[in-house]
C-alpha positions as MATLAB code, in Angstrom:
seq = 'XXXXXXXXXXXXXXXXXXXXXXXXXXXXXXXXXXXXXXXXXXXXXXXXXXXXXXXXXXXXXXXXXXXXXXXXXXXXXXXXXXXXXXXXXXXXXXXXXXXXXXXXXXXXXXXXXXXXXXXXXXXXXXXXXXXXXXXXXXXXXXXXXXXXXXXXXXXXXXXXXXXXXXXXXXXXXXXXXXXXXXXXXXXXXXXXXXXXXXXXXXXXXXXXXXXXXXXXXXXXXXXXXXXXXXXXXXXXXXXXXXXXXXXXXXXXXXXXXXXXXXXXXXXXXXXXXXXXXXXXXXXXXXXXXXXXXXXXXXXXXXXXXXXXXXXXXXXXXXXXXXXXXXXXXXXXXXXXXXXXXXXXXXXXXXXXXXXXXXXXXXXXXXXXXXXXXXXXXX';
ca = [
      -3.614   46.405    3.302;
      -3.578   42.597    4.078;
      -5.782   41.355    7.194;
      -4.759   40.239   10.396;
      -5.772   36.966   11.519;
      -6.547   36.023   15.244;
      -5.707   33.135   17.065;
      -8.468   31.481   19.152;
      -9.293   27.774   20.308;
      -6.260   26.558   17.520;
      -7.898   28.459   15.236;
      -7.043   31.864   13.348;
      -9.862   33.735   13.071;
      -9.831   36.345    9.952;
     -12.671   39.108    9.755;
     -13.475   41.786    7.198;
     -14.042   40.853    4.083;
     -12.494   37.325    4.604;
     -15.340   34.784    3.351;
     -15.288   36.546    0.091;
     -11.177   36.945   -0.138;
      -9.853   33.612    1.123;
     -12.926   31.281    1.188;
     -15.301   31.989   -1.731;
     -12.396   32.758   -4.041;
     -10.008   30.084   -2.885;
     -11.109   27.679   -0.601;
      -9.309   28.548    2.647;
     -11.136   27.913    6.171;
     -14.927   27.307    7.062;
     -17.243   30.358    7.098;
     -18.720   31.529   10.415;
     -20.815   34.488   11.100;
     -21.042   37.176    8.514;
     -17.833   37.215    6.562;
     -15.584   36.055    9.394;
     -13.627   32.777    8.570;
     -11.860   30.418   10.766;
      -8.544   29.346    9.328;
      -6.671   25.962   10.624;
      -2.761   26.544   11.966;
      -1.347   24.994    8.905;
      -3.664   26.979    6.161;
      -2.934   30.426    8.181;
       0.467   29.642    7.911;
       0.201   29.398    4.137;
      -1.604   32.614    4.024;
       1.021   34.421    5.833;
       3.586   32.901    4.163;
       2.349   34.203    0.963;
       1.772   37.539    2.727;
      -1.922   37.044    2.015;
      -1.694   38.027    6.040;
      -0.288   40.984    7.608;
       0.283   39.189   10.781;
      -1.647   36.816   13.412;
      -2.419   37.967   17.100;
      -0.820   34.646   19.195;
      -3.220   36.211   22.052;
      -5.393   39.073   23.473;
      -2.549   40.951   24.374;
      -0.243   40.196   21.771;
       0.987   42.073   18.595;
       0.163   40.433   15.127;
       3.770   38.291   14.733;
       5.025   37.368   11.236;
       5.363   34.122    9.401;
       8.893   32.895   11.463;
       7.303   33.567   14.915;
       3.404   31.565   14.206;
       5.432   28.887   12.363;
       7.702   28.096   15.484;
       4.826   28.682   17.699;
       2.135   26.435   15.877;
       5.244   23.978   15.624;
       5.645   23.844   19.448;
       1.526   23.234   19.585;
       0.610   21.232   16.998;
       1.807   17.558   15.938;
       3.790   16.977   13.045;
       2.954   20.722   11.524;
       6.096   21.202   10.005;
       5.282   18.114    7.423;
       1.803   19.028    7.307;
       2.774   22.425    6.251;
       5.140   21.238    3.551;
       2.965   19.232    1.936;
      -0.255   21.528    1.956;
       2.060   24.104    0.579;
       3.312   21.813   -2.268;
      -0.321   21.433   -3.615;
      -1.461   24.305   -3.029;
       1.375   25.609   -5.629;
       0.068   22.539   -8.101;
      -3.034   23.844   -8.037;
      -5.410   22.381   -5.560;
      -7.965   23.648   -3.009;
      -7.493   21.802    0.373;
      -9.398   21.039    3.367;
      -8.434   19.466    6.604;
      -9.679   16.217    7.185;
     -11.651   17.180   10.352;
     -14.598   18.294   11.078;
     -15.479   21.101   11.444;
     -13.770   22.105    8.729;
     -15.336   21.484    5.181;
     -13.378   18.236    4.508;
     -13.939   16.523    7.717;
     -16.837   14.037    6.408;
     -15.215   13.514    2.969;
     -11.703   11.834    5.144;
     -11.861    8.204    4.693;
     -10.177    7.624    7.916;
      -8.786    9.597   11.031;
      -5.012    8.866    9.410;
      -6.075   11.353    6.632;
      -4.658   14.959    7.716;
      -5.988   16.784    4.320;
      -8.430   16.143    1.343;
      -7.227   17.374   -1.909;
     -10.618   18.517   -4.298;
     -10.079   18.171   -8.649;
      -8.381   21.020   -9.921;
     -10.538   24.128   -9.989;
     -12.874   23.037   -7.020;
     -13.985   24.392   -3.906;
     -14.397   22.712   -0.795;
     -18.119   23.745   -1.419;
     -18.675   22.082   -5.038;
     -15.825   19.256   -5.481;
     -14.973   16.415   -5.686;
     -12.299   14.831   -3.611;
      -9.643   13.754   -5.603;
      -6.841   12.624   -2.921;
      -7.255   11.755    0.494;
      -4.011   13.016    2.052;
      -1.836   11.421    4.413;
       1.328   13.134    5.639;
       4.479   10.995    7.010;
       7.517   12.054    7.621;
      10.591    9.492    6.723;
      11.157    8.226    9.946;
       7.676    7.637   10.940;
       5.881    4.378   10.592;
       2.615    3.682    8.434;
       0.110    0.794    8.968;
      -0.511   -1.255    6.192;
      -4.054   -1.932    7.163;
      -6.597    0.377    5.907;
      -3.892    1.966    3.283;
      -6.496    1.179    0.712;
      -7.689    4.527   -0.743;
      -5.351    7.074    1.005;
      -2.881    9.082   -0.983;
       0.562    8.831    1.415;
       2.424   12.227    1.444;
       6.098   11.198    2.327;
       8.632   13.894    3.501;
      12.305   12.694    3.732;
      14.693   14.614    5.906;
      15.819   17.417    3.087;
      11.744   18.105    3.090;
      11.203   16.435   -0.479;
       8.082   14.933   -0.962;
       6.841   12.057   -2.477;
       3.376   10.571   -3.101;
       2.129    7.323   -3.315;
      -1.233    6.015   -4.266;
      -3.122    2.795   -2.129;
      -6.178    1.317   -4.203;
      -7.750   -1.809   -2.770;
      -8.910   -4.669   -5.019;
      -7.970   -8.217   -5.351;
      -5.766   -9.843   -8.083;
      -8.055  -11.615  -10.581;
      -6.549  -13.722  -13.746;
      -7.567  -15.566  -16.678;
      -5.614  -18.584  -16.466;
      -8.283  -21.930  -17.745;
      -6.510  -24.699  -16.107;
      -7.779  -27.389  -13.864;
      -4.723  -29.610  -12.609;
      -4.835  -33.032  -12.237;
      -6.322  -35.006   -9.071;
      -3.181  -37.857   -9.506;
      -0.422  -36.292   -8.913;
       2.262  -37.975   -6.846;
       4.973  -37.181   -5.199;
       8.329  -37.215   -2.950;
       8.638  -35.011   -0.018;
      12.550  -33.442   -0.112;
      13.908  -31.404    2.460;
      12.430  -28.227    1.135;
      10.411  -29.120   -2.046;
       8.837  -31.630   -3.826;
       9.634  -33.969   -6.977;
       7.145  -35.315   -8.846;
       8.937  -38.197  -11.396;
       6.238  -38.174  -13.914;
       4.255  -35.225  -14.021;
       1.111  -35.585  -16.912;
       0.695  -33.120  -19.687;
       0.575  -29.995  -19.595;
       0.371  -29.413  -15.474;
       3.601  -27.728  -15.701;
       3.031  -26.189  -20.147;
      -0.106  -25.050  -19.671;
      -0.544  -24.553  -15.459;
       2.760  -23.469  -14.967;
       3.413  -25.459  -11.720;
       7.064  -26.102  -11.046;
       9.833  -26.068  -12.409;
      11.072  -29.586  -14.970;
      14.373  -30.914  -14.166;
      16.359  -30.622  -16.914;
      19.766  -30.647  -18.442;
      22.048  -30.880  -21.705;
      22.657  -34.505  -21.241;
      19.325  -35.261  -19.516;
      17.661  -38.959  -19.907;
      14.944  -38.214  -17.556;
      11.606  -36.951  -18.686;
       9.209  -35.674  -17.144;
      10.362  -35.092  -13.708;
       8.971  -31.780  -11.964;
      10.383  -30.182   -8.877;
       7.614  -27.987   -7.268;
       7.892  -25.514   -4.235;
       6.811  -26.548   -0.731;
       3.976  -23.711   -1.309;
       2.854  -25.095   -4.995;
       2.762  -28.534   -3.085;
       1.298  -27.810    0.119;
      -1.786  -25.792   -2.028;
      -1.994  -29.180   -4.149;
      -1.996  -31.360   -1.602;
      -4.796  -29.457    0.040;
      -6.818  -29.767   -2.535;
      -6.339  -33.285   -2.809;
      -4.098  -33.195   -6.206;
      -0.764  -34.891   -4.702;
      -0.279  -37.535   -2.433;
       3.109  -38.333   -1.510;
       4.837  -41.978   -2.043;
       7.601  -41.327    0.101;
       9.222  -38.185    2.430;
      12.657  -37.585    3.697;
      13.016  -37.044    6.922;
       9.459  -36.408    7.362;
       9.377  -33.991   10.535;
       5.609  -34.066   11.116;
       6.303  -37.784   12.446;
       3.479  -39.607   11.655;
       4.053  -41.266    8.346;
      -0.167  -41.406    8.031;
      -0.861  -37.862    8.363;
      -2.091  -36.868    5.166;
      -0.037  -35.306    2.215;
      -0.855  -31.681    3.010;
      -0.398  -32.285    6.902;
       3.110  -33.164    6.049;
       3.995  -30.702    3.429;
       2.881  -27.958    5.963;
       4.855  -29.005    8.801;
       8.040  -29.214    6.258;
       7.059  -25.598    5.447;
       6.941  -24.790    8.814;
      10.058  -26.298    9.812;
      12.053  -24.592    6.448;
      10.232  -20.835    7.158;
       8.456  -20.625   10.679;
       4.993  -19.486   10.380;
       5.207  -17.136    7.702;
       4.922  -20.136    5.287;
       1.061  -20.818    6.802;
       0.598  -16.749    5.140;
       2.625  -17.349    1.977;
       0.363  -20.473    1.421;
      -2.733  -18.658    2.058;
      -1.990  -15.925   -0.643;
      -1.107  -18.966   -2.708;
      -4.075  -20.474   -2.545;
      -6.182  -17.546   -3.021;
      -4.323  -16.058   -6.457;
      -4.581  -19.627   -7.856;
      -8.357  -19.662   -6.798;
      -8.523  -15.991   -9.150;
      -7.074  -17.958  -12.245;
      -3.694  -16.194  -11.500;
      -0.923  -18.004  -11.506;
       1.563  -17.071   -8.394;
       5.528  -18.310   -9.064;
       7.885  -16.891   -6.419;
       9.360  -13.298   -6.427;
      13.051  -14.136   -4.909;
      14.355  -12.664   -7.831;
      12.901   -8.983   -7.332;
      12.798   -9.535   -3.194;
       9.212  -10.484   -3.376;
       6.929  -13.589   -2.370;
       5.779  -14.023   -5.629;
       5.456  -12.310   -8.970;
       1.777  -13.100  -11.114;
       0.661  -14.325  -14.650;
      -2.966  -13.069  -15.078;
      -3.477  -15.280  -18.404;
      -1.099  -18.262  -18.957;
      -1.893  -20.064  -21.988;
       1.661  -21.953  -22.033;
       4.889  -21.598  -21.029;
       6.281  -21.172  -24.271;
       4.547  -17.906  -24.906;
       4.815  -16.485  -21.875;
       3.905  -12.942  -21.380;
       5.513  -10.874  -18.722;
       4.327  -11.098  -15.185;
       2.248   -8.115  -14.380;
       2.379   -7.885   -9.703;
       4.806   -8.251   -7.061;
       3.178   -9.704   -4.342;
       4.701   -9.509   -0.534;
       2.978  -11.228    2.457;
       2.756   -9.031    5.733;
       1.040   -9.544    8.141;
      -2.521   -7.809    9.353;
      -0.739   -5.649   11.819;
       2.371   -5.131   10.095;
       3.586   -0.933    9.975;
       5.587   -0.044    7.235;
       9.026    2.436    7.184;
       8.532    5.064    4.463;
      11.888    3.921    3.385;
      10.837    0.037    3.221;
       7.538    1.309    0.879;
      10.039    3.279   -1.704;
      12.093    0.473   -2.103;
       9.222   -1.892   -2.985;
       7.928    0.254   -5.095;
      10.368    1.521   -7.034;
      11.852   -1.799   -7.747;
       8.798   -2.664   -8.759;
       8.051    0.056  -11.007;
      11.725   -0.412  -11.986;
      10.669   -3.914  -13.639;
       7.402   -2.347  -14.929;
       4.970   -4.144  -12.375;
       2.671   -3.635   -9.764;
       3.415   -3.786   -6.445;
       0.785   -5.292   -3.860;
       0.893   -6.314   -0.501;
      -1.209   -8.858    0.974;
      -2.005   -8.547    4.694;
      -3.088  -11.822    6.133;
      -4.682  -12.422    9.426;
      -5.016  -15.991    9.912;
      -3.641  -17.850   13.193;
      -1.415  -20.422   11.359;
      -3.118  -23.900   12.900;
      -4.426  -25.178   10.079;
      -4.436  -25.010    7.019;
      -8.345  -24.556    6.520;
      -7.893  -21.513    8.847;
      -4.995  -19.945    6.843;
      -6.602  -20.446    3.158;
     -10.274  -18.871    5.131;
      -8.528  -15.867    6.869;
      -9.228  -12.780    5.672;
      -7.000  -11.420    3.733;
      -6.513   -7.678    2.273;
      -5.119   -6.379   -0.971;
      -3.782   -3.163   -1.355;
      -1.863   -2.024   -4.758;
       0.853    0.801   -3.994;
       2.391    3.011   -6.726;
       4.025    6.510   -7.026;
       2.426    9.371   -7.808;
       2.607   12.444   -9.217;
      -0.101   14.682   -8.704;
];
């Protein structure tokens, strides 16, 4: 005969040979005195479900109820236990040993963060012996996630038909192996949302892969480059372009410096998210990557780690977007860029800036955090 469980202080209580059964064996609960175990709503719930229970007493007085009338009940007291209970089910059946992430249960000092509702150990280990293997966030579809501290989670995802999907956050910056140093002469002329540079040197766009050449079947002009308002406003910080003339220059003061003015066009063009585009420019250029723009695949920019030219080009390996610190992602919003990104085999990162937009020495030294997401299947 299966054991009846107890509920007490939000936790089911199982006595009897329990530390031995459910515990030793299989990782469920924390062991308290003798061979009693406590069991958390969501991993008595399991147990019952299998029939591994015979029933739980909801109270003193109460019979032991089945697994319809604790599910509805722990449902009614507990947030979000339907999803939790999904997903602790699902890998349980794959194989792994949970705890939740709370103490005082076993995998309360192994959560990285107080988002983390479980902690998945390797396949085969106990709470007692292993080794984590995925922090576990749960999230139902029509909840939001925050983008800052994702790094390191594993996000549990449960759409409305109660499929799940996982996705894996690593931190880590983008680092290339581009070797090219552009040149310190550059000049050019500010357009309404780009610059031209007329006779751009050797190499700056065949080997650095800066802008794009203007070109055509019956073209007489060589060497003309059109580059972005970000490509230009990182150069001209860096004191690599002046500008010889600007059309309708907005920043209206025709001696402000080059970058002053490319800024304030970018500004004018995209508001302040240009300030955290140029930022994340700046800073995947400073890695030896080489950032072009990710219109194409509804990104900010796509990356070359190692450019040696143009001609042999190999394919670009990240999708970066630009959010901002704060931002809180749909689950929806997160598939999307993921799958399209795994779609066009690439990486898909997300770069959370923080900076307050006055300057450009304050955007291009504002923190700013990587994280890499990807689907998983665990």
């Amino acid at each position: 005969m299966q054991p009846t469980g107890h509920l007490r202080d939000d936790a089911v209580r199982v006595g009897g040979d329990a530390r031995q059964r459910f515990y030793d064996g299989r990782g469920y609960g924390r062991p308290l005195d003798g061979n009693e175990i406590a069991l958390s709503r969501v991993e008595a719930a399991h147990l019952l479900f299998r029939g591994d229970l015979s029933g739980i007493e909801l109270d003193d007085s109460s019979s032991p109820v089945g697994f319809e009338r604790f599910f509805v009940a722990s449902a009614a007291a507990a947030d979000r236990f339907s999803v939790r209970f999904l997903v602790y089910s699902d890998l349980r059946d794959r194989g792994f040993y949970l705890s939740p992430a709370r103490d005082p249960w076993p995998g309360g000092s192994d959560a990285p963060s107080d988002a983390v509702d479980f902690v998945a150990y390797e396949r085969g280990q106990t709470p007692d012996t292993g080794r984590v293997m995925y922090p576990i966030q749960v999230v139902g579809e029509r909840e939001s996630v925050a983008a800052a501290g994702l790094a390191g989670r594993t996000l549990a995802v449960v759409d409305e038909e109660s499929d799940i999907t996982y996705f894996a956050a690593e931190g880590g910056a983008i680092e290339g192996a581009t070797d090219y140093e552009p040149p310190t002469d550059l000049t050019g002329v500010l357009l309404a949302d780009r610059v031209v540079v007329w006779d751009a040197p050797d190499g700056f766009y065949e080997r650095g892969f800066y802008g794009r050449p203007l070109t055509g079947r019956a073209a007489d002009v060589e060497g003309a480059l059109q580059l972005s308002l970000v490509e230009a406003a990182s150069l001209a910080a860096d004191g690599r372009l002046s500008l010889s003339a600007s059309v309708g220059d907005s920043a209206g003061n025709p001696h402000a410096s080059a970058a002053a003015r490319v800024v304030a066009r970018g500004r004018d063009v995209e508001g302040e998210r240009f300030d955290r585009r140029l930022a994340v420019y700046g800073r995947l250029r400073a890695a030896d990557a080489v950032p072009k723009t990710g219109f194409k695949f509804g990104a900010d920019f796509r990356t070359y780690l190692d450019v040696e030219t143009v001609e042999d080009l190999p394919h670009s390996e990240h999708l970066v977007r630009v959010v901002e610190g704060d931002h809180r992602f749909s689950p929806r919003e997160l598939s999307l860029d993921v799958r399209l990104a795994g779609g066009v085999r690439k990486e898909m990162v997300f770069a959370l800036t923080r900076g307050n937009g006055e300057t450009i020495g304050e955007v291009d030294g504002a923190p700013i955090e990587w994280v890499s997401v990807d689907r998983l299947t665990p």
